[in-house]
């Protein structure tokens, strides 16, 4: 029996080990460890990669979301529209600013259903927070039209969508601010915590630069109440290396996804659908089945690790009890939470491992 873990981060390191080691040592020897030349270099590289004018590195994807909302002066009494099917960090970006999340059900691609947004807009609505979940862009054309029509800010959570496009335009450049995470398991993962925002708006970029560093541009001159959400030189150096190889890493995920799509033929398993005009970057490969827990146990017994993204939707999580939602409020999202299963898809996955996952799934009988 083969043993296939859900992720294998070390293989990603080993692939470019020499370059990573050199970059880390260079950062150590430079004698400057936070917000220095390497960070600036990465911010330039990443804004070029995305196609945005400015990039500001921060400490995590969550901080990128929190500071994005804060920089637009969204707070208590304001409402932000957000997908019900997402990771809780998206929602925390709103509630950490004391604003209220307004959930919208997903479409057949598991992203926010653009046709259900307008019915949720009120006098208090300030922004739409879109997530490009699992690596596939949401319906950005329609969502941008809605945001413009109602004069709402548009924030994109791109934590899972580095380089994903919709109709040729990169995710993170449709809205006012794009928020990225470089958590180690993400498509562009660091070797520790890191995140960034991208924007074309120079005022927003300058404000987030202040917010990430105690509210100051000039040391000890604090213009606004900020936080500490800086990015360090070692992570920035390592990200510069990984970004250089990103196309290759992306092709690898694509190859695995295409094999799963064409070779998994078990009728008990529903495969993910591709949105027309969207270039998927396959952060996660989601299958669906009514017998999810049984299939997960079967795969585990055959040595294959899987995960569930996500077993409890934010509106039903204990943390958000105070929002007053109950089971049944978002039935499509809740159904996804009970039926989705993520298969292994990662940097350094070997052909025989992909073969094995496909074979074992195709042999599954209920
Ligand atoms: C990972 C993730 C985040 C948070 O990123 P961190 O770097 O872990 O703070 C936010 N939103 C989504 C959709 C994510 O997957």
PDB file of N, CA, C and O in Angstrom, residues 115-148:
ATOM      1  N   UNK A 115     -25.708  36.314  -8.823  1.00  0.00           N
ATOM      2  CA  UNK A 115     -27.136  36.624  -8.968  1.00  0.00           C
ATOM      3  C   UNK A 115     -27.855  36.803  -7.635  1.00  0.00           C
ATOM      4  O   UNK A 115     -29.022  37.177  -7.609  1.00  0.00           O
ATOM      5  N   UNK A 116     -27.187  36.495  -6.553  1.00  0.00           N
ATOM      6  CA  UNK A 116     -27.841  36.624  -5.239  1.00  0.00           C
ATOM      7  C   UNK A 116     -27.259  37.769  -4.414  1.00  0.00           C
ATOM      8  O   UNK A 116     -27.551  37.897  -3.229  1.00  0.00           O
ATOM      9  N   UNK A 117     -26.421  38.600  -5.050  1.00  0.00           N
ATOM     10  CA  UNK A 117     -25.799  39.688  -4.293  1.00  0.00           C
ATOM     11  C   UNK A 117     -26.744  40.883  -4.124  1.00  0.00           C
ATOM     12  O   UNK A 117     -26.914  41.401  -3.018  1.00  0.00           O
ATOM     13  N   UNK A 118     -27.373  41.293  -5.213  1.00  0.00           N
ATOM     14  CA  UNK A 118     -28.141  42.551  -5.159  1.00  0.00           C
ATOM     15  C   UNK A 118     -29.255  42.540  -4.117  1.00  0.00           C
ATOM     16  O   UNK A 118     -29.523  43.552  -3.485  1.00  0.00           O
ATOM     17  N   UNK A 119     -29.896  41.387  -3.924  1.00  0.00           N
ATOM     18  CA  UNK A 119     -30.983  41.302  -2.939  1.00  0.00           C
ATOM     19  C   UNK A 119     -30.483  41.529  -1.505  1.00  0.00           C
ATOM     20  O   UNK A 119     -31.277  41.766  -0.598  1.00  0.00           O
ATOM     21  N   UNK A 120     -29.154  41.486  -1.314  1.00  0.00           N
ATOM     22  CA  UNK A 120     -28.598  41.656   0.044  1.00  0.00           C
ATOM     23  C   UNK A 120     -28.086  43.081   0.295  1.00  0.00           C
ATOM     24  O   UNK A 120     -27.615  43.389   1.386  1.00  0.00           O
ATOM     25  N   UNK A 121     -28.129  43.917  -0.729  1.00  0.00           N
ATOM     26  CA  UNK A 121     -27.598  45.278  -0.576  1.00  0.00           C
ATOM     27  C   UNK A 121     -28.594  46.168   0.164  1.00  0.00           C
ATOM     28  O   UNK A 121     -29.778  46.170  -0.153  1.00  0.00           O
ATOM     29  N   UNK A 122     -28.103  46.880   1.182  1.00  0.00           N
ATOM     30  CA  UNK A 122     -28.942  47.809   1.952  1.00  0.00           C
ATOM     31  C   UNK A 122     -28.243  49.172   1.995  1.00  0.00           C
ATOM     32  O   UNK A 122     -27.175  49.347   1.406  1.00  0.00           O
ATOM     33  N   UNK A 123     -28.842  50.114   2.740  1.00  0.00           N
ATOM     34  CA  UNK A 123     -28.228  51.444   2.918  1.00  0.00           C
ATOM     35  C   UNK A 123     -26.889  51.355   3.644  1.00  0.00           C
ATOM     36  O   UNK A 123     -26.076  52.267   3.570  1.00  0.00           O
ATOM     37  N   UNK A 124     -26.721  50.276   4.388  1.00  0.00           N
ATOM     38  CA  UNK A 124     -25.495  50.143   5.187  1.00  0.00           C
ATOM     39  C   UNK A 124     -24.375  49.438   4.442  1.00  0.00           C
ATOM     40  O   UNK A 124     -23.240  49.366   4.943  1.00  0.00           O
ATOM     41  N   UNK A 125     -24.678  48.854   3.295  1.00  0.00           N
ATOM     42  CA  UNK A 125     -23.655  48.088   2.568  1.00  0.00           C
ATOM     43  C   UNK A 125     -22.543  49.009   2.084  1.00  0.00           C
ATOM     44  O   UNK A 125     -22.796  50.019   1.438  1.00  0.00           O
ATOM     45  N   UNK A 126     -21.297  48.634   2.422  1.00  0.00           N
ATOM     46  CA  UNK A 126     -20.154  49.453   2.004  1.00  0.00           C
ATOM     47  C   UNK A 126     -19.274  48.738   0.985  1.00  0.00           C
ATOM     48  O   UNK A 126     -18.579  49.371   0.206  1.00  0.00           O
ATOM     49  N   UNK A 127     -19.281  47.411   1.024  1.00  0.00           N
ATOM     50  CA  UNK A 127     -18.334  46.688   0.169  1.00  0.00           C
ATOM     51  C   UNK A 127     -18.816  45.277  -0.129  1.00  0.00           C
ATOM     52  O   UNK A 127     -19.659  44.727   0.583  1.00  0.00           O
ATOM     53  N   UNK A 128     -18.270  44.739  -1.212  1.00  0.00           N
ATOM     54  CA  UNK A 128     -18.420  43.315  -1.507  1.00  0.00           C
ATOM     55  C   UNK A 128     -17.030  42.707  -1.349  1.00  0.00           C
ATOM     56  O   UNK A 128     -16.054  43.218  -1.897  1.00  0.00           O
ATOM     57  N   UNK A 129     -16.954  41.650  -0.550  1.00  0.00           N
ATOM     58  CA  UNK A 129     -15.685  40.927  -0.376  1.00  0.00           C
ATOM     59  C   UNK A 129     -15.828  39.605  -1.124  1.00  0.00           C
ATOM     60  O   UNK A 129     -16.614  38.757  -0.735  1.00  0.00           O
ATOM     61  N   UNK A 130     -15.086  39.486  -2.208  1.00  0.00           N
ATOM     62  CA  UNK A 130     -15.163  38.283  -3.043  1.00  0.00           C
ATOM     63  C   UNK A 130     -14.037  37.338  -2.649  1.00  0.00           C
ATOM     64  O   UNK A 130     -12.963  37.790  -2.268  1.00  0.00           O
ATOM     65  N   UNK A 131     -14.268  36.045  -2.746  1.00  0.00           N
ATOM     66  CA  UNK A 131     -13.198  35.066  -2.546  1.00  0.00           C
ATOM     67  C   UNK A 131     -13.109  34.220  -3.811  1.00  0.00           C
ATOM     68  O   UNK A 131     -14.135  33.799  -4.342  1.00  0.00           O
ATOM     69  N   UNK A 132     -11.898  34.003  -4.297  1.00  0.00           N
ATOM     70  CA  UNK A 132     -11.704  33.110  -5.442  1.00  0.00           C
ATOM     71  C   UNK A 132     -11.320  31.758  -4.872  1.00  0.00           C
ATOM     72  O   UNK A 132     -10.139  31.405  -4.800  1.00  0.00           O
ATOM     73  N   UNK A 133     -12.345  31.036  -4.432  1.00  0.00           N
ATOM     74  CA  UNK A 133     -12.115  29.861  -3.603  1.00  0.00           C
ATOM     75  C   UNK A 133     -11.580  28.678  -4.396  1.00  0.00           C
ATOM     76  O   UNK A 133     -11.996  28.446  -5.531  1.00  0.00           O
ATOM     77  N   UNK A 134     -10.699  27.952  -3.773  1.00  0.00           N
ATOM     78  CA  UNK A 134     -10.067  26.731  -4.305  1.00  0.00           C
ATOM     79  C   UNK A 134      -9.154  27.016  -5.501  1.00  0.00           C
ATOM     80  O   UNK A 134      -8.609  26.095  -6.097  1.00  0.00           O
ATOM     81  N   UNK A 135      -9.013  28.308  -5.897  1.00  0.00           N
ATOM     82  CA  UNK A 135      -8.119  28.644  -7.002  1.00  0.00           C
ATOM     83  C   UNK A 135      -8.838  29.073  -8.273  1.00  0.00           C
ATOM     84  O   UNK A 135      -8.200  29.365  -9.278  1.00  0.00           O
ATOM     85  N   UNK A 136     -10.172  29.114  -8.218  1.00  0.00           N
ATOM     86  CA  UNK A 136     -10.944  29.498  -9.408  1.00  0.00           C
ATOM     87  C   UNK A 136     -11.614  30.861  -9.181  1.00  0.00           C
ATOM     88  O   UNK A 136     -12.239  31.089  -8.154  1.00  0.00           O
ATOM     89  N   UNK A 137     -11.501  31.745 -10.186  1.00  0.00           N
ATOM     90  CA  UNK A 137     -12.057  33.089 -10.054  1.00  0.00           C
ATOM     91  C   UNK A 137     -13.580  33.060  -9.931  1.00  0.00           C
ATOM     92  O   UNK A 137     -14.250  32.244 -10.564  1.00  0.00           O
ATOM     93  N   UNK A 138     -14.088  33.968  -9.122  1.00  0.00           N
ATOM     94  CA  UNK A 138     -15.537  34.178  -9.053  1.00  0.00           C
ATOM     95  C   UNK A 138     -15.971  34.905 -10.341  1.00  0.00           C
ATOM     96  O   UNK A 138     -15.135  35.306 -11.152  1.00  0.00           O
ATOM     97  N   UNK A 139     -17.258  35.086 -10.503  1.00  0.00           N
ATOM     98  CA  UNK A 139     -17.800  35.727 -11.709  1.00  0.00           C
ATOM     99  C   UNK A 139     -17.554  37.240 -11.668  1.00  0.00           C
ATOM    100  O   UNK A 139     -18.455  38.049 -11.403  1.00  0.00           O
ATOM    101  N   UNK A 140     -16.308  37.649 -11.943  1.00  0.00           N
ATOM    102  CA  UNK A 140     -15.894  39.029 -11.672  1.00  0.00           C
ATOM    103  C   UNK A 140     -16.536  40.071 -12.568  1.00  0.00           C
ATOM    104  O   UNK A 140     -16.688  41.223 -12.165  1.00  0.00           O
ATOM    105  N   UNK A 141     -16.911  39.687 -13.764  1.00  0.00           N
ATOM    106  CA  UNK A 141     -17.519  40.663 -14.658  1.00  0.00           C
ATOM    107  C   UNK A 141     -18.831  41.177 -14.039  1.00  0.00           C
ATOM    108  O   UNK A 141     -19.037  42.375 -13.889  1.00  0.00           O
ATOM    109  N   UNK A 142     -19.670  40.236 -13.660  1.00  0.00           N
ATOM    110  CA  UNK A 142     -20.977  40.557 -13.085  1.00  0.00           C
ATOM    111  C   UNK A 142     -20.811  41.260 -11.724  1.00  0.00           C
ATOM    112  O   UNK A 142     -21.500  42.233 -11.432  1.00  0.00           O
ATOM    113  N   UNK A 143     -19.880  40.771 -10.926  1.00  0.00           N
ATOM    114  CA  UNK A 143     -19.711  41.325  -9.582  1.00  0.00           C
ATOM    115  C   UNK A 143     -19.178  42.762  -9.645  1.00  0.00           C
ATOM    116  O   UNK A 143     -19.611  43.632  -8.896  1.00  0.00           O
ATOM    117  N   UNK A 144     -18.277  43.007 -10.589  1.00  0.00           N
ATOM    118  CA  UNK A 144     -17.739  44.361 -10.759  1.00  0.00           C
ATOM    119  C   UNK A 144     -18.858  45.318 -11.202  1.00  0.00           C
ATOM    120  O   UNK A 144     -18.945  46.462 -10.729  1.00  0.00           O
ATOM    121  N   UNK A 145     -19.720  44.841 -12.088  1.00  0.00           N
ATOM    122  CA  UNK A 145     -20.868  45.660 -12.529  1.00  0.00           C
ATOM    123  C   UNK A 145     -21.762  46.041 -11.349  1.00  0.00           C
ATOM    124  O   UNK A 145     -22.179  47.191 -11.218  1.00  0.00           O
ATOM    125  N   UNK A 146     -22.018  45.054 -10.491  1.00  0.00           N
ATOM    126  CA  UNK A 146     -22.878  45.304  -9.325  1.00  0.00           C
ATOM    127  C   UNK A 146     -22.210  46.309  -8.380  1.00  0.00           C
ATOM    128  O   UNK A 146     -22.840  47.255  -7.902  1.00  0.00           O
ATOM    129  N   UNK A 147     -20.916  46.123  -8.126  1.00  0.00           N
ATOM    130  CA  UNK A 147     -20.188  47.030  -7.225  1.00  0.00           C
ATOM    131  C   UNK A 147     -20.229  48.459  -7.777  1.00  0.00           C
ATOM    132  O   UNK A 147     -20.481  49.417  -7.036  1.00  0.00           O
ATOM    133  N   UNK A 148     -19.981  48.592  -9.076  1.00  0.00           N
ATOM    134  CA  UNK A 148     -19.985  49.929  -9.686  1.00  0.00           C
ATOM    135  C   UNK A 148     -21.373  50.557  -9.633  1.00  0.00           C
ATOM    136  O   UNK A 148     -21.526  51.728  -9.287  1.00  0.00           O
TER     137      UNK A 148
END
